[in-house]
Coordinates of C-alpha atoms (C1' of nucleotides) in Angstrom, one line a residue:
Chain A
M223 CA 0.0 0.0 0.0
H224 CA 1.5 3.3 -1.0
T225 CA 0.4 6.7 0.3
V226 CA 1.8 8.8 -2.6
G227 CA 0.5 12.3 -2.5
T228 CA -0.3 12.6 1.2
F229 CA 1.6 13.5 4.3
Q230 CA 0.5 10.3 6.0
I231 CA 3.4 8.1 7.1
A232 CA 3.2 4.6 5.5
A233 CA 4.4 1.7 7.5
A234 CA 7.0 1.0 4.8
E235 CA 8.4 4.6 5.1
M236 CA 9.2 4.4 8.8
D237 CA 13.0 4.8 9.3
V238 CA 13.9 4.8 5.7
L239 CA 17.0 6.9 6.5
S240 CA 18.4 4.6 9.1
T241 CA 17.4 1.6 7.2
R242 CA 19.1 2.7 4.0
L243 CA 22.3 3.9 5.7
A244 CA 22.4 0.6 7.8
R245 CA 22.3 -1.2 4.5
L246 CA 25.2 0.8 3.1
S247 CA 27.4 0.3 6.2
P248 CA 27.0 -1.7 9.4
L249 CA 25.9 0.8 11.9
D250 CA 25.8 0.2 15.6
Q251 CA 22.8 0.9 17.9
A252 CA 24.1 4.4 18.8
D253 CA 24.1 5.4 15.1
I254 CA 20.7 4.0 14.5
K255 CA 19.3 5.8 17.5
L256 CA 20.9 9.0 16.3
L257 CA 19.4 8.7 12.8
Q258 CA 15.9 7.8 14.2
H259 CA 16.0 10.8 16.4
A260 CA 16.9 12.9 13.4
E261 CA 14.0 11.4 11.4
A262 CA 11.6 12.4 14.2
G263 CA 12.1 16.1 13.3
R264 CA 10.3 16.0 10.0
R265 CA 10.0 18.9 7.6
F266 CA 7.3 19.1 5.0
S267 CA 7.4 20.5 1.4
P268 CA 4.4 20.6 -0.7
A269 CA 4.6 19.4 -4.4
R270 CA 6.4 21.5 -6.9
R271 CA 8.2 23.7 -4.4
E272 CA 11.9 24.6 -4.7
M273 CA 13.7 23.0 -1.8
V274 CA 17.2 24.2 -2.9
H275 CA 18.0 27.1 -5.1
E276 CA 20.8 26.9 -7.7
G277 CA 23.4 29.5 -7.0
E278 CA 22.4 30.2 -3.5
P279 CA 24.3 29.2 -0.4
M280 CA 23.4 25.7 0.7
G281 CA 21.5 25.1 3.9
E282 CA 22.3 22.2 6.2
P283 CA 22.5 18.7 4.8
E284 CA 19.1 16.9 4.7
A285 CA 17.7 13.5 4.0
M286 CA 14.6 12.5 2.0
L287 CA 12.1 10.6 4.2
S288 CA 9.1 10.3 1.8
G289 CA 8.0 11.6 -1.5
W290 CA 10.0 12.3 -4.6
A291 CA 12.1 15.3 -5.5
C292 CA 14.3 16.1 -8.4
R293 CA 17.5 18.1 -9.2
Q294 CA 17.0 20.1 -12.3
R295 CA 18.4 22.9 -14.5
I296 CA 16.3 25.3 -16.5
L297 CA 17.7 26.9 -19.7
E298 CA 17.0 30.5 -20.6
D299 CA 14.4 29.6 -23.2
G300 CA 12.5 27.4 -20.8
R301 CA 13.9 24.0 -21.7
R302 CA 14.3 21.8 -18.6
Q303 CA 16.7 19.0 -17.9
I304 CA 16.0 16.8 -14.8
L305 CA 19.4 15.7 -13.6
A306 CA 18.4 13.1 -11.0
F307 CA 15.5 12.1 -8.8
L308 CA 15.8 12.1 -5.1
L309 CA 14.0 9.2 -3.4
P310 CA 13.2 8.4 0.2
G311 CA 16.5 7.6 2.1
D312 CA 18.6 9.8 -0.3
L313 CA 20.8 12.6 1.1
I314 CA 20.7 16.2 -0.1
G315 CA 23.6 18.6 0.0
L316 CA 26.0 16.2 1.7
C317 CA 29.4 17.6 1.3
R318 CA 29.4 21.1 2.8
R319 CA 32.2 23.5 2.2
T320 CA 32.7 27.0 3.4
G321 CA 30.8 29.4 1.1
A322 CA 29.5 26.5 -0.9
V323 CA 26.6 27.3 -3.3
A324 CA 24.0 24.8 -4.6
A325 CA 25.1 23.4 -7.9
T326 CA 21.5 22.7 -8.9
T327 CA 17.9 23.4 -8.0
V328 CA 16.1 20.8 -6.1
M329 CA 12.3 20.7 -6.5
S330 CA 9.8 18.5 -4.8
V331 CA 7.8 16.4 -7.2
N332 CA 4.9 15.5 -4.8
D333 CA 4.5 16.2 -1.1
V334 CA 7.9 15.5 0.5
Q335 CA 9.1 14.9 4.0
T336 CA 12.8 15.6 4.9
C337 CA 14.8 15.8 8.1
S338 CA 18.2 17.3 9.0
L339 CA 21.2 15.0 9.2
P340 CA 22.7 14.6 12.7
S341 CA 25.0 17.6 13.1
A342 CA 27.5 15.8 15.4
R343 CA 30.7 14.5 13.8
P344 CA 29.6 11.1 12.6
S345 CA 31.1 7.8 13.7
E346 CA 33.4 5.9 11.5
A347 CA 30.7 3.6 10.3
L348 CA 28.2 6.4 9.7
A349 CA 30.8 8.4 7.7
E350 CA 31.3 5.3 5.7
A351 CA 27.6 5.1 5.0
F352 CA 27.5 8.7 3.9
A353 CA 30.4 8.2 1.6
R354 CA 28.8 5.2 0.0
S355 CA 25.6 7.1 -0.4
A356 CA 27.6 9.8 -2.2
A357 CA 29.3 7.2 -4.3
L358 CA 25.9 5.7 -5.4
E359 CA 24.8 9.2 -6.3
E360 CA 27.8 9.6 -8.5
H361 CA 27.2 6.2 -10.0
Y362 CA 23.7 7.2 -11.0
L363 CA 24.9 10.4 -12.5
Y364 CA 27.2 8.5 -14.8
A365 CA 24.4 6.2 -15.6
Q366 CA 22.3 9.2 -16.6
I367 CA 24.9 10.5 -18.8
T368 CA 25.2 7.2 -20.6
R369 CA 21.5 6.9 -20.9
L370 CA 21.2 10.3 -22.5
G371 CA 24.3 10.0 -24.8
R372 CA 24.0 6.5 -26.1
L373 CA 20.6 4.9 -25.6
D374 CA 17.5 5.4 -27.8
A375 CA 14.2 6.2 -26.4
R376 CA 13.0 2.7 -25.6
E377 CA 16.3 1.8 -24.0
R378 CA 16.3 4.9 -22.0
L379 CA 12.9 4.1 -20.5
A380 CA 13.8 0.5 -19.9
D381 CA 17.1 1.4 -18.2
W382 CA 15.6 4.2 -16.1
L383 CA 12.7 2.0 -15.0
L384 CA 15.1 -0.7 -13.9
E385 CA 17.3 1.7 -12.1
T386 CA 14.4 3.4 -10.3
H387 CA 13.0 0.0 -9.3
E388 CA 16.4 -0.9 -7.9
R389 CA 16.6 2.2 -5.9
L390 CA 13.1 2.0 -4.4
D391 CA 13.6 -1.7 -3.7
F392 CA 16.7 -0.9 -1.8
V393 CA 14.6 1.1 0.7
G394 CA 11.7 -1.4 0.7
L395 CA 9.4 0.7 -1.4
A396 CA 9.1 -1.7 -4.3
S397 CA 7.9 -5.2 -4.6
R398 CA 9.5 -7.7 -6.9
D399 CA 8.1 -6.3 -10.1
R400 CA 6.2 -3.1 -9.2
F401 CA 6.7 0.3 -7.8
P402 CA 4.8 3.6 -7.4
L403 CA 5.7 6.3 -10.0
P404 CA 4.4 9.7 -8.8
I405 CA 5.6 11.7 -11.9
T406 CA 4.0 12.8 -15.1
Q407 CA 5.2 11.7 -18.5
E408 CA 6.4 15.2 -19.1
M409 CA 8.8 14.9 -16.1
L410 CA 10.0 11.6 -17.4
A411 CA 10.6 13.3 -20.7
D412 CA 12.6 16.1 -19.1
A413 CA 14.6 13.5 -17.3
L414 CA 15.3 11.3 -20.4
G415 CA 15.9 14.1 -22.8
L416 CA 12.8 13.4 -24.8
T417 CA 9.5 15.1 -25.5
S418 CA 6.4 14.0 -23.5
V419 CA 4.7 13.0 -26.8
H420 CA 7.5 10.6 -27.6
V421 CA 7.7 9.2 -24.1
N422 CA 4.0 8.5 -24.4
R423 CA 4.4 6.7 -27.8
T424 CA 7.3 4.7 -26.6
L425 CA 5.6 3.6 -23.4
Q426 CA 2.7 2.4 -25.4
G427 CA 5.0 0.5 -27.7
M428 CA 6.5 -1.2 -24.6
R429 CA 3.0 -1.9 -23.2
R430 CA 2.0 -3.4 -26.5
D431 CA 5.0 -5.7 -26.4
G432 CA 4.1 -6.9 -22.9
L433 CA 7.1 -5.3 -21.2
L434 CA 5.3 -3.2 -18.6
T435 CA 2.0 -1.7 -17.4
I436 CA 1.5 1.8 -16.2
R437 CA -1.7 3.1 -14.7
S438 CA -2.5 5.7 -12.0
G439 CA 1.1 6.1 -10.8
L440 CA 1.9 2.4 -10.5
V441 CA 4.4 0.7 -12.7
V442 CA 4.5 -3.1 -13.2
L443 CA 7.4 -4.6 -15.0
T444 CA 5.8 -7.6 -16.6
N445 CA 8.9 -8.8 -18.4
R446 CA 12.0 -7.9 -16.4
V447 CA 14.2 -10.3 -18.2
R448 CA 13.6 -8.7 -21.6
L449 CA 14.0 -5.2 -20.2
E450 CA 17.3 -6.1 -18.8
Q451 CA 18.4 -7.7 -22.0
M452 CA 17.7 -4.6 -24.1
T453 CA 19.8 -2.3 -21.9
D454 CA 22.7 -4.1 -20.4
H455 CA 21.6 -2.6 -17.2
K456 CA 23.9 -3.6 -14.4
P457 CA 22.8 -3.0 -10.8
A458 CA 24.9 -0.5 -8.9
R459 CA 27.7 -1.9 -6.9
P460 CA 29.1 0.9 -4.8
Y461 CA 31.5 -1.2 -2.9
S462 CA 33.2 -4.5 -3.4
A463 CA 30.8 -6.9 -1.6
Chain B
M244 CA 53.7 26.6 -27.8
H245 CA 52.1 23.3 -27.0
T246 CA 53.8 20.0 -26.6
V247 CA 50.8 17.8 -27.2
G248 CA 51.8 14.2 -27.8
T249 CA 55.2 14.2 -26.2
F250 CA 56.4 13.5 -22.7
Q251 CA 58.3 16.8 -22.7
I252 CA 57.4 19.2 -20.0
A253 CA 56.1 22.5 -21.3
A254 CA 56.8 25.7 -19.4
A255 CA 53.1 26.3 -19.0
E256 CA 52.7 22.8 -17.4
M257 CA 55.0 23.3 -14.5
D258 CA 53.2 23.0 -11.2
V259 CA 49.8 22.8 -12.7
L260 CA 48.5 20.9 -9.7
S261 CA 49.7 23.4 -7.1
T262 CA 48.7 26.3 -9.2
R263 CA 45.2 25.0 -9.7
L264 CA 44.6 24.0 -6.1
A265 CA 45.9 27.4 -4.9
R266 CA 43.4 29.1 -7.2
L267 CA 40.7 27.0 -5.5
S268 CA 41.7 27.8 -2.0
P269 CA 44.4 30.0 -0.5
L270 CA 47.2 27.6 0.3
D271 CA 50.2 28.5 2.4
Q272 CA 53.8 27.8 1.6
A273 CA 53.8 24.4 3.3
D274 CA 50.9 23.2 1.2
I275 CA 52.5 24.4 -2.0
K276 CA 55.7 22.8 -1.1
L277 CA 53.9 19.6 -0.4
L278 CA 52.2 19.6 -3.7
Q279 CA 55.2 20.5 -5.7
H280 CA 57.1 17.7 -4.0
A281 CA 54.2 15.3 -5.0
E282 CA 54.4 16.6 -8.6
A283 CA 58.1 15.7 -8.7
G284 CA 57.2 12.0 -8.6
R285 CA 55.7 11.8 -12.1
R286 CA 54.1 8.7 -13.6
F287 CA 53.7 8.2 -17.3
S288 CA 50.8 6.7 -19.3
P289 CA 51.1 6.4 -23.0
A290 CA 48.0 7.3 -25.2
R291 CA 44.9 5.0 -25.1
R292 CA 45.8 3.2 -21.9
E293 CA 43.4 2.3 -19.2
M294 CA 44.6 4.1 -16.1
V295 CA 41.6 3.1 -13.9
H296 CA 39.5 0.0 -14.5
E297 CA 35.7 0.2 -13.9
G298 CA 34.7 -2.3 -11.2
E299 CA 38.2 -2.9 -9.9
P300 CA 39.4 -1.6 -6.5
M301 CA 40.7 2.0 -6.8
G302 CA 44.3 2.7 -6.3
E303 CA 45.6 5.8 -4.5
P304 CA 44.3 9.2 -5.5
E305 CA 46.2 10.9 -8.3
A306 CA 46.4 14.2 -10.1
M307 CA 46.7 14.9 -13.8
L308 CA 49.9 16.9 -14.6
S309 CA 49.8 16.9 -18.4
G310 CA 47.9 15.4 -21.3
W311 CA 44.2 14.5 -21.5
A312 CA 42.3 11.5 -20.2
C313 CA 38.7 10.6 -20.2
R314 CA 36.2 8.7 -18.0
Q315 CA 34.2 6.4 -20.1
R316 CA 31.7 3.6 -20.2
I317 CA 31.4 0.9 -22.9
L318 CA 28.1 -0.8 -23.6
E319 CA 28.0 -4.5 -24.5
D320 CA 27.5 -3.9 -28.2
G321 CA 30.4 -1.5 -28.3
R322 CA 28.8 1.8 -28.0
R323 CA 30.9 4.2 -26.0
Q324 CA 30.0 7.2 -23.8
I325 CA 32.7 9.5 -22.7
L326 CA 31.5 10.9 -19.3
A327 CA 34.1 13.6 -18.7
F328 CA 37.5 14.7 -19.8
L329 CA 40.4 14.9 -17.2
L330 CA 42.6 17.8 -17.9
P331 CA 46.0 18.9 -16.3
G332 CA 45.4 19.8 -12.7
D333 CA 42.3 17.6 -12.2
L334 CA 42.2 15.0 -9.5
I335 CA 41.4 11.4 -10.0
G336 CA 39.7 9.1 -7.5
L337 CA 39.6 11.6 -4.8
C338 CA 37.2 10.3 -2.1
R339 CA 38.5 6.9 -1.0
R340 CA 36.4 4.6 1.0
T341 CA 37.1 1.1 2.3
G342 CA 36.6 -1.4 -0.4
A343 CA 35.7 1.3 -2.9
V344 CA 35.7 0.2 -6.6
A345 CA 36.1 2.5 -9.6
A346 CA 32.7 3.7 -10.9
T347 CA 34.1 4.2 -14.4
T348 CA 37.0 3.4 -16.5
V349 CA 39.6 6.2 -17.0
M350 CA 41.6 6.1 -20.2
S351 CA 44.5 8.3 -21.3
V352 CA 43.7 10.2 -24.5
N353 CA 47.3 11.1 -25.4
D354 CA 50.5 10.7 -23.4
V355 CA 49.7 11.6 -19.8
Q356 CA 51.7 12.4 -16.7
T357 CA 50.2 12.0 -13.3
C358 CA 51.4 12.0 -9.7
S359 CA 50.1 10.7 -6.4
L360 CA 48.4 13.1 -4.1
P361 CA 50.2 13.8 -0.8
S362 CA 49.2 11.0 1.5
A363 CA 49.5 13.0 4.7
R364 CA 46.2 14.3 6.3
P365 CA 45.8 17.6 4.4
S366 CA 45.7 21.0 6.0
E367 CA 42.4 22.8 6.4
A368 CA 43.1 24.9 3.3
L369 CA 44.2 22.0 1.2
A370 CA 41.2 19.9 2.2
E371 CA 39.0 22.9 1.1
A372 CA 40.8 22.9 -2.3
F373 CA 40.1 19.2 -2.7
A374 CA 36.5 19.8 -1.9
R375 CA 36.1 22.6 -4.3
S376 CA 37.8 20.5 -7.0
A377 CA 35.3 17.8 -6.3
A378 CA 32.4 20.4 -6.5
L379 CA 33.7 21.5 -9.8
E380 CA 33.8 18.0 -11.1
E381 CA 30.2 17.6 -10.0
H382 CA 29.2 20.8 -11.7
Y383 CA 30.6 19.7 -14.9
L384 CA 28.8 16.4 -14.7
Y385 CA 25.5 18.2 -14.3
A386 CA 26.5 20.4 -17.3
Q387 CA 27.2 17.3 -19.3
I388 CA 23.8 15.8 -18.5
T389 CA 22.0 19.1 -19.6
R390 CA 24.1 19.2 -22.8
L391 CA 23.2 15.7 -23.7
G392 CA 19.5 15.9 -22.7
R393 CA 18.5 19.3 -23.9
L394 CA 20.9 20.8 -26.5
D395 CA 21.1 20.1 -30.2
A396 CA 24.3 19.2 -31.9
R397 CA 25.5 22.8 -32.6
E398 CA 24.7 23.9 -29.1
R399 CA 26.4 20.9 -27.6
L400 CA 29.6 21.7 -29.4
A401 CA 29.5 25.4 -28.6
D402 CA 28.8 24.7 -24.9
W403 CA 31.5 22.0 -24.7
L404 CA 34.1 24.2 -26.4
L405 CA 33.4 27.1 -24.0
E406 CA 33.5 24.8 -21.0
T407 CA 36.8 23.2 -22.1
H408 CA 38.3 26.6 -22.8
E409 CA 37.3 27.7 -19.4
R410 CA 38.9 24.7 -17.7
L411 CA 42.1 25.0 -19.6
D412 CA 42.3 28.7 -19.1
F413 CA 42.0 28.1 -15.4
V414 CA 45.3 26.2 -15.4
G415 CA 47.0 28.6 -17.8
L416 CA 46.8 26.2 -20.8
A417 CA 44.6 28.4 -23.0
S418 CA 45.0 31.9 -24.4
R419 CA 42.2 34.3 -24.7
D420 CA 40.5 32.6 -27.7
R421 CA 42.4 29.4 -28.4
F422 CA 43.4 26.1 -26.9
P423 CA 44.9 22.8 -27.9
L424 CA 42.4 20.0 -28.6
P425 CA 44.2 16.7 -28.7
I426 CA 41.2 14.5 -29.5
T427 CA 39.6 13.1 -32.6
Q428 CA 36.2 14.0 -33.8
E429 CA 35.2 10.5 -33.0
M430 CA 36.0 11.0 -29.3
L431 CA 34.2 14.3 -29.4
A432 CA 31.2 12.4 -30.8
D433 CA 31.4 9.8 -28.1
A434 CA 31.4 12.6 -25.4
L435 CA 28.6 14.6 -27.0
G436 CA 26.3 11.7 -27.8
L437 CA 26.6 12.1 -31.5
T438 CA 28.2 10.3 -34.5
S439 CA 31.5 11.4 -35.8
V440 CA 30.0 12.2 -39.1
H441 CA 27.6 14.6 -37.6
V442 CA 30.2 16.2 -35.4
N443 CA 32.2 16.8 -38.6
R444 CA 29.3 18.4 -40.4
T445 CA 28.3 20.5 -37.5
L446 CA 31.8 21.8 -37.0
Q447 CA 32.0 22.7 -40.6
G448 CA 28.8 24.6 -40.4
M449 CA 30.2 26.5 -37.4
R450 CA 33.4 27.2 -39.3
R451 CA 31.4 28.4 -42.3
D452 CA 29.6 30.8 -39.9
G453 CA 32.8 32.2 -38.6
L454 CA 32.3 30.8 -35.1
L455 CA 35.6 28.9 -34.9
T456 CA 38.6 27.3 -36.5
I457 CA 40.0 23.9 -36.0
R458 CA 43.2 22.5 -37.5
S459 CA 45.8 20.2 -36.3
G460 CA 44.7 20.0 -32.7
L461 CA 44.2 23.7 -32.2
V462 CA 40.8 25.4 -31.7
V463 CA 40.4 29.1 -32.2
L464 CA 37.1 30.6 -31.0
T465 CA 36.7 33.4 -33.5
N466 CA 33.4 34.6 -32.2
R467 CA 33.0 33.9 -28.5
V468 CA 30.2 36.3 -28.0
R469 CA 28.0 34.5 -30.5
L470 CA 29.0 31.1 -29.1
E471 CA 27.9 32.2 -25.7
Q472 CA 24.7 33.6 -26.9
M473 CA 23.6 30.3 -28.5
T474 CA 24.1 28.3 -25.3
D475 CA 23.4 30.3 -22.3
H476 CA 26.7 28.9 -21.1
K477 CA 27.5 30.1 -17.5
P478 CA 31.0 29.8 -16.2
A479 CA 31.3 27.4 -13.3
R480 CA 31.2 29.1 -9.9
P481 CA 32.2 26.5 -7.3
Y482 CA 32.1 28.9 -4.4
S483 CA 30.5 32.2 -3.7
A484 CA 33.2 34.7 -4.6
Chain C
dC163 C1' -20.8 17.5 -12.6
dG164 C1' -17.3 20.8 -14.4
dC165 C1' -12.6 22.2 -14.9
dG166 C1' -7.7 21.8 -15.4
dT167 C1' -4.1 18.7 -16.0
dT168 C1' -2.4 14.7 -18.1
dC169 C1' -2.6 11.3 -21.6
dT170 C1' -3.3 10.0 -26.6
dT171 C1' -3.4 10.3 -31.4
dG172 C1' -2.4 12.0 -36.2
dA173 C1' 0.2 14.2 -39.8
dC174 C1' 4.2 16.4 -41.0
dT175 C1' 8.8 18.2 -40.5
dG176 C1' 13.6 17.7 -39.6
dC177 C1' 17.7 16.6 -37.2
dT178 C1' 20.7 12.8 -36.8
dT179 C1' 22.2 8.4 -38.2
dT180 C1' 23.7 4.9 -41.4
dC181 C1' 26.4 3.2 -45.1
dA182 C1' 29.9 3.9 -48.3
dA183 C1' 33.7 5.8 -50.3
dA184 C1' 36.8 9.3 -51.4
dG185 C1' 40.4 12.8 -49.7
dA186 C1' 43.8 14.5 -46.1
dT187 C1' 47.2 13.9 -42.8
dG188 C1' 51.0 12.4 -40.2
dG189 C1' 54.3 9.2 -39.1
dT190 C1' 57.5 5.3 -40.8
dG191 C1' 60.7 3.0 -43.4
dG192 C1' 63.2 2.4 -47.6
Chain D
dC131 C1' 63.3 12.6 -49.8
dC132 C1' 59.5 10.1 -51.1
dA133 C1' 56.5 6.1 -51.1
dC134 C1' 53.4 3.8 -48.1
dC135 C1' 50.2 2.9 -44.5
dA136 C1' 47.0 3.7 -40.8
dT137 C1' 44.2 7.0 -39.0
dC138 C1' 41.4 10.8 -39.3
dT139 C1' 38.5 13.9 -41.9
dT140 C1' 35.2 15.0 -45.4
dT141 C1' 31.3 14.2 -48.5
dG142 C1' 26.8 12.2 -50.6
dA143 C1' 22.5 9.9 -50.6
dA144 C1' 18.9 7.6 -48.2
dA145 C1' 16.5 6.0 -44.1
dG146 C1' 14.8 6.6 -39.4
dC147 C1' 14.1 8.3 -35.0
dA148 C1' 12.4 11.9 -32.5
dG149 C1' 10.3 16.7 -32.5
dT150 C1' 6.5 19.9 -33.5
dC151 C1' 1.9 21.4 -33.8
dA152 C1' -2.7 20.6 -32.9
dA153 C1' -6.8 18.7 -31.1
dG154 C1' -9.5 15.2 -28.9
dA155 C1' -10.1 11.8 -24.9
dA156 C1' -9.3 10.5 -20.2
dC157 C1' -8.5 11.3 -15.6
dG158 C1' -8.5 13.4 -11.0
dC159 C1' -10.0 16.8 -7.9
dG160 C1' -13.1 19.9 -5.8

DNA sequence: CGCGTTCTTGACTGCTTTCAAAGATGGTGG
DNA sequence: CCACCATCTTTGAAAGCAGTCAAGAACGCG
């Protein structure tokens, strides 16, 4: 059961932050407590609100607790490129430097909950978890570049859907073959470097070929094997495990 | 005078590392000395050699001293995407984590010189310079995504040329309107998500329109104003200055 | 039930790719 | 010094993928 679009806290979304970080690095009870305490102080952003402003000084580092957000850049003539999506458990503005300004705008996609990261100097294990989270973020940026540069429309969609499933699954927000997708086809287009019209046509083609189903914000990957074949998609492997 | 393609050390390439980092954060004499000492221990990679292997454990962090390298990913069917170019003064494999594996392959483009970064715990100022270097790298990744996702061929080229000029200028390797370009049109195509044929045609169109000149590895931007107009290219601003 | 947003669809245009082959270019060895 | 070779650049014609413009259908919300 997903509660996309409301501020209600779904069972699956309890402790996403501590859960995700603990999966990235073995945290002890003290770290978990620290994170859960941080998660308690939730902040709310309504849909389509700029949470971070490109070019302005960055605030304190935060974490996504529920909802989706996106990093984006807008060109002078209005063209938009979505650089990445921020999902529950993801960190925002991690590496702070003196006088650092935000490199991109971050905008909430639907209603979003965030919390501040613990401000105390992190333990060794927690620092490791932060570093691995950053490494994953970097990995997905590289994947995005490859997608836009060398995949055609259908491959981009297949690859992106698999990646998103993988990320949501990592924090327990996806089942084996399905996950909630709270974004419009136009946002997908802006993320994948296509037009919304072409995204629509491509999705229909994939639906016709029995690859997937999309209705009312829920994606079902009906043929993962074939999707994976058409995009040599490799799951992220941020550390040698 | 550029010495592209040889191992000879050009005057302009002395101390690129300390020069670049000192421009990113005010370093004291001790830091400069430390970096210059590190630069003395040079390592050489011939053209087209894999310096870092995707998926394998990362070695120690290094710095580019001369020559060009690129981060790339190769798809199963042979398609290649160049994610970023590494220019003199750039850092490689900065953030080390236990068990970290390389997220991408790094390959030398022409003959390259590198050195290890000082292994001692860096001073406050030096750490700041490293952080800003990393922030710049991130900025250019976002720029690359926007380029591939939302710019057409001519805009991609204009934007990329301006960015590359800016980066080389930052380390004193470009003059006001020209810089060395030691890569083939095919590499440019793999970086910009195009085919080499189309890169060629587009460059010729730009040449015909008096925007630039390219011959034997040297680019001359003959009309920067117009280039900037056609790509709302904004120079990187890694810190509020 | 009505309105705005999102999704679909059609026809047409056009940028980019593909395939092929002919010129340059630069380095190497005779 | 020049022939030769590999690599890189340039060019042409044709096909294809994706974009544009426009309008109608469906959906969700109040």
